[in-house]
Tab-separated table of N, CA and C in Angstrom:
chain	number	residue	atom	x	y	z
Z	1	MET	N	0.778	-1.161	0.022
Z	1	MET	CA	0.010	0.002	0.026
Z	1	MET	C	0.783	1.197	0.023
Z	2	PRO	N	1.923	1.377	0.806
Z	2	PRO	CA	2.618	2.635	0.804
Z	2	PRO	C	3.209	2.988	-0.580
Z	3	SER	N	3.625	1.937	-1.402
Z	3	SER	CA	4.013	2.240	-2.666
Z	3	SER	C	2.979	2.850	-3.651
Z	4	CYS	N	1.776	2.387	-3.435
Z	4	CYS	CA	0.662	2.907	-4.106
Z	4	CYS	C	0.373	4.384	-3.758
Z	5	LEU	N	0.540	4.561	-2.500
Z	5	LEU	CA	0.323	6.040	-2.063
Z	5	LEU	C	1.415	6.936	-2.535
Z	6	GLN	N	2.686	6.403	-2.639
Z	6	GLN	CA	3.747	7.169	-3.183
Z	6	GLN	C	3.507	7.627	-4.594
Z	7	GLN	N	2.848	6.700	-5.337
Z	7	GLN	CA	2.508	7.037	-6.763
Z	7	GLN	C	1.613	8.123	-6.900
Z	8	LEU	N	0.712	8.314	-5.900
Z	8	LEU	CA	-0.315	9.489	-5.909
Z	8	LEU	C	0.383	10.812	-5.772
Z	9	GLY	N	1.522	10.749	-5.169
Z	9	GLY	CA	2.200	12.123	-4.838
Z	9	GLY	C	1.667	12.823	-3.721
Z	10	ALA	N	2.283	13.858	-3.345
Z	10	ALA	CA	1.876	14.743	-2.243
Z	10	ALA	C	1.145	15.957	-2.863
Z	11	PRO	N	-0.024	16.242	-2.504
Z	11	PRO	CA	-0.715	17.344	-2.966
Z	11	PRO	C	-0.004	18.627	-2.526
Z	12	SER	N	0.114	19.631	-3.279
Z	12	SER	CA	0.752	20.883	-2.924
Z	12	SER	C	-0.243	21.958	-2.102
Z	13	GLY	N	-1.402	21.560	-2.004
Z	13	GLY	CA	-2.339	22.359	-1.347
Z	13	GLY	C	-3.667	21.574	-1.274
Z	14	PRO	N	-4.777	22.352	-0.898
Z	14	PRO	CA	-6.072	21.690	-0.852
Z	14	PRO	C	-6.520	21.180	-2.141
Z	15	ILE	N	-7.227	20.105	-2.104
Z	15	ILE	CA	-7.697	19.569	-3.283
Z	15	ILE	C	-9.004	20.113	-3.711
Z	16	ALA	N	-9.246	20.549	-4.827
Z	16	ALA	CA	-10.465	21.073	-5.283
Z	16	ALA	C	-11.585	20.094	-5.134
Z	17	PRO	N	-12.836	20.456	-4.673
Z	17	PRO	CA	-13.893	19.464	-4.537
Z	17	PRO	C	-14.360	18.811	-5.822
Z	18	GLU	N	-14.226	19.662	-6.933
Z	18	GLU	CA	-14.678	19.095	-8.310
Z	18	GLU	C	-13.744	18.088	-8.872
Z	19	THR	N	-12.506	17.865	-8.218
Z	19	THR	CA	-11.776	16.943	-8.691
Z	19	THR	C	-11.663	15.569	-7.796
Z	20	VAL	N	-12.469	15.601	-6.833
Z	20	VAL	CA	-12.479	14.458	-5.912
Z	20	VAL	C	-13.765	13.494	-6.419
Z	21	ALA	N	-13.283	12.267	-6.545
Z	21	ALA	CA	-14.472	11.214	-6.973
Z	21	ALA	C	-15.211	10.757	-5.756
Z	22	ASP	N	-16.379	10.646	-5.909
Z	22	ASP	CA	-17.323	10.128	-4.947
Z	22	ASP	C	-17.271	8.590	-4.920
Z	23	LEU	N	-16.814	7.938	-3.970
Z	23	LEU	CA	-16.642	6.427	-3.875
Z	23	LEU	C	-18.075	5.828	-4.090
Z	24	ARG	N	-19.108	6.386	-3.636
Z	24	ARG	CA	-20.406	5.859	-3.752
Z	24	ARG	C	-20.798	5.627	-5.273
Z	25	THR	N	-20.376	6.506	-6.094
Z	25	THR	CA	-20.535	6.343	-7.438
Z	25	THR	C	-20.074	5.023	-8.098
Z	26	TYR	N	-18.927	4.536	-7.554
Z	26	TYR	CA	-18.514	3.180	-7.974
Z	26	TYR	C	-18.954	2.023	-7.088
Z	27	LEU	N	-19.364	2.153	-5.853
Z	27	LEU	CA	-19.860	1.180	-5.024
Z	27	LEU	C	-21.346	0.857	-5.392
Z	28	VAL	N	-21.989	1.709	-5.894
Z	28	VAL	CA	-23.451	1.447	-6.359
Z	28	VAL	C	-23.501	0.355	-7.343
Z	29	GLU	N	-22.363	0.152	-8.087
Z	29	GLU	CA	-22.314	-0.819	-9.167
Z	29	GLU	C	-21.994	-2.296	-8.580
Z	30	VAL	N	-21.597	-2.426	-7.367
Z	30	VAL	CA	-21.418	-3.645	-6.625
Z	30	VAL	C	-22.787	-4.436	-6.370
Z	31	PRO	N	-22.958	-5.597	-6.870
Z	31	PRO	CA	-24.167	-6.231	-6.706
Z	31	PRO	C	-24.348	-6.675	-5.203
Z	32	ASP	N	-25.624	-6.508	-4.794
Z	32	ASP	CA	-25.980	-6.965	-3.425
Z	32	ASP	C	-26.269	-8.369	-3.342
Z	33	PRO	N	-25.420	-9.106	-2.497
Z	33	PRO	CA	-25.730	-10.540	-2.373
Z	33	PRO	C	-26.701	-11.019	-1.283
Z	34	ARG	N	-27.332	-9.913	-0.668
Z	34	ARG	CA	-28.183	-10.324	0.319
Z	34	ARG	C	-29.659	-10.648	-0.075
Z	35	ALA	N	-30.393	-11.384	0.662
Z	35	ALA	CA	-31.728	-11.684	0.204
Z	35	ALA	C	-32.554	-10.369	0.656
Z	36	ARG	N	-33.641	-10.134	-0.051
Z	36	ARG	CA	-34.411	-8.911	0.029
Z	36	ARG	C	-35.047	-8.768	1.538
Z	37	ARG	N	-35.453	-9.958	2.087
Z	37	ARG	CA	-36.039	-10.038	3.411
Z	37	ARG	C	-35.137	-9.531	4.480
Z	38	GLY	N	-35.632	-8.549	5.224
Z	38	GLY	CA	-34.729	-8.184	6.366
Z	38	GLY	C	-33.633	-7.085	6.116
Z	39	VAL	N	-33.507	-6.637	4.886
Z	39	VAL	CA	-32.612	-5.589	4.497
Z	39	VAL	C	-33.017	-4.233	5.106
Z	40	ARG	N	-32.141	-3.592	5.994
Z	40	ARG	CA	-32.492	-2.423	6.498
Z	40	ARG	C	-31.686	-1.257	6.025
Z	41	HIS	N	-30.496	-1.520	5.575
Z	41	HIS	CA	-29.714	-0.402	5.089
Z	41	HIS	C	-29.355	-0.791	3.582
Z	42	SER	N	-29.043	0.256	2.867
Z	42	SER	CA	-28.649	0.014	1.471
Z	42	SER	C	-27.268	-0.498	1.430
Z	43	TRP	N	-26.981	-1.491	0.497
Z	43	TRP	CA	-25.703	-2.175	0.213
Z	43	TRP	C	-24.674	-1.005	0.032
Z	44	THR	N	-24.977	0.002	-0.695
Z	44	THR	CA	-23.890	1.025	-1.019
Z	44	THR	C	-23.520	1.669	0.286
Z	45	ALA	N	-24.516	2.116	1.114
Z	45	ALA	CA	-24.229	2.584	2.538
Z	45	ALA	C	-23.335	1.778	3.311
Z	46	LEU	N	-23.618	0.416	3.296
Z	46	LEU	CA	-22.784	-0.477	4.116
Z	46	LEU	C	-21.400	-0.459	3.633
Z	47	LEU	N	-21.295	-0.601	2.279
Z	47	LEU	CA	-19.830	-0.669	1.596
Z	47	LEU	C	-19.082	0.570	1.907
Z	48	THR	N	-19.794	1.738	1.828
Z	48	THR	CA	-19.158	3.053	2.020
Z	48	THR	C	-18.777	3.185	3.497
Z	49	ALA	N	-19.644	2.784	4.390
Z	49	ALA	CA	-19.255	2.828	5.862
Z	49	ALA	C	-17.979	1.943	6.138
Z	50	ALA	N	-17.997	0.710	5.488
Z	50	ALA	CA	-16.992	-0.224	5.788
Z	50	ALA	C	-15.629	0.378	5.188
Z	51	ALA	N	-15.622	0.953	4.045
Z	51	ALA	CA	-14.503	1.616	3.303
Z	51	ALA	C	-13.895	2.730	4.320
Z	52	ALA	N	-14.853	3.550	4.932
Z	52	ALA	CA	-14.429	4.592	5.667
Z	52	ALA	C	-13.779	4.164	6.936
Z	53	ALA	N	-14.301	3.092	7.494
Z	53	ALA	CA	-13.789	2.440	8.611
Z	53	ALA	C	-12.286	1.892	8.445
Z	54	VAL	N	-12.262	1.284	7.217
Z	54	VAL	CA	-10.920	0.692	6.897
Z	54	VAL	C	-9.965	1.831	6.655
Z	55	LEU	N	-10.405	2.864	6.081
Z	55	LEU	CA	-9.360	3.959	5.748
Z	55	LEU	C	-9.070	4.662	7.109
Z	56	SER	N	-9.954	4.494	8.096
Z	56	SER	CA	-9.686	5.081	9.495
Z	56	SER	C	-8.815	4.163	10.320
Z	57	GLY	N	-8.541	2.932	9.783
Z	57	GLY	CA	-7.500	2.048	10.455
Z	57	GLY	C	-8.238	0.814	10.923
Z	58	ALA	N	-9.536	0.467	10.793
Z	58	ALA	CA	-10.085	-0.696	11.136
Z	58	ALA	C	-9.550	-1.909	10.254
Z	59	ALA	N	-9.105	-2.910	11.030
Z	59	ALA	CA	-8.504	-4.050	10.236
Z	59	ALA	C	-9.223	-5.392	10.364
Z	60	SER	N	-10.485	-5.397	10.971
Z	60	SER	CA	-11.238	-6.577	10.987
Z	60	SER	C	-12.706	-6.226	10.945
Z	61	ILE	N	-13.536	-7.272	10.795
Z	61	ILE	CA	-15.073	-7.027	10.833
Z	61	ILE	C	-15.495	-6.418	11.982
Z	62	THR	N	-14.871	-7.008	13.131
Z	62	THR	CA	-15.264	-6.449	14.493
Z	62	THR	C	-14.978	-5.052	14.501
Z	63	ALA	N	-13.755	-4.636	14.165
Z	63	ALA	CA	-13.281	-3.197	14.207
Z	63	ALA	C	-14.170	-2.280	13.272
Z	64	ILE	N	-14.625	-2.821	12.176
Z	64	ILE	CA	-15.450	-2.094	11.288
Z	64	ILE	C	-16.724	-1.766	11.957
Z	65	GLY	N	-17.336	-2.758	12.573
Z	65	GLY	CA	-18.599	-2.679	13.213
Z	65	GLY	C	-18.506	-1.693	14.393
Z	66	GLU	N	-17.404	-1.742	15.206
Z	66	GLU	CA	-17.185	-0.814	16.188
Z	66	GLU	C	-17.005	0.614	15.706
Z	67	TRP	N	-16.478	0.867	14.577
Z	67	TRP	CA	-16.208	2.101	14.001
Z	67	TRP	C	-17.601	2.743	13.692
Z	68	VAL	N	-18.430	1.839	13.031
Z	68	VAL	CA	-19.719	2.314	12.591
Z	68	VAL	C	-20.569	2.662	13.848
Z	69	ALA	N	-20.490	1.831	14.808
Z	69	ALA	CA	-21.318	2.003	16.062
Z	69	ALA	C	-20.791	3.302	16.821
Z	70	ASP	N	-19.666	3.658	16.678
Z	70	ASP	CA	-19.093	4.813	17.274
Z	70	ASP	C	-19.142	6.157	16.472
Z	71	ALA	N	-19.434	6.022	15.213
Z	71	ALA	CA	-19.428	7.153	14.202
Z	71	ALA	C	-20.589	8.035	14.561
Z	72	PRO	N	-20.464	9.348	14.536
Z	72	PRO	CA	-21.446	10.231	14.701
Z	72	PRO	C	-22.617	10.211	13.632
Z	73	GLN	N	-23.860	10.510	13.958
Z	73	GLN	CA	-24.895	10.391	12.989
Z	73	GLN	C	-24.701	11.209	11.785
Z	74	ARG	N	-24.018	12.306	11.954
Z	74	ARG	CA	-23.725	13.303	10.655
Z	74	ARG	C	-22.741	12.610	9.761
Z	75	VAL	N	-21.840	11.820	10.308
Z	75	VAL	CA	-20.820	11.083	9.431
Z	75	VAL	C	-21.557	10.005	8.687
Z	76	LEU	N	-22.536	9.140	9.461
Z	76	LEU	CA	-23.129	8.155	8.780
Z	76	LEU	C	-24.110	8.645	7.761
Z	77	ALA	N	-24.736	9.810	8.061
Z	77	ALA	CA	-25.568	10.459	7.019
Z	77	ALA	C	-24.875	10.856	5.786
Z	78	LEU	N	-23.641	11.347	5.963
Z	78	LEU	CA	-22.840	11.703	4.824
Z	78	LEU	C	-22.488	10.457	3.984
Z	79	LEU	N	-22.311	9.311	4.653
Z	79	LEU	CA	-21.926	8.043	4.048
Z	79	LEU	C	-23.082	7.367	3.308
Z	80	GLY	N	-24.455	7.846	3.591
Z	80	GLY	CA	-25.561	7.381	2.932
Z	80	GLY	C	-26.474	6.519	3.803
Z	81	SER	N	-26.092	6.481	5.089
Z	81	SER	CA	-26.887	5.568	6.044
Z	81	SER	C	-28.066	6.281	6.478
Z	82	ALA	N	-29.232	5.620	6.842
Z	82	ALA	CA	-30.371	6.148	7.360
Z	82	ALA	C	-30.066	6.207	8.906
Z	83	ARG	N	-30.821	7.011	9.578
Z	83	ARG	CA	-30.528	7.195	11.105
Z	83	ARG	C	-30.900	5.810	11.812
Z	84	THR	N	-29.999	5.317	12.538
Z	84	THR	CA	-30.184	4.080	13.146
Z	84	THR	C	-30.297	4.155	14.675
Z	85	ARG	N	-30.108	5.263	15.333
Z	85	ARG	CA	-30.307	5.341	16.740
Z	85	ARG	C	-31.328	6.372	17.138
């Protein structure tokens, strides 16, 4: 991973919002393997939250779940999750 990050280079300043890709645009294309019965959250929202948790340092399914449980509602809303608490 560090070699991949080096290839990106260091930005010289703030990144313009119009040049940033929204990960959800790509995750929406991932097929949902779950059965329709009992689905409470969109598949894209789950994948986006998991990606955010991993980018924040979560290294296991348990850590991802803990990150999501501890995340503020405003962060979960930005990731596309419905209010859960």
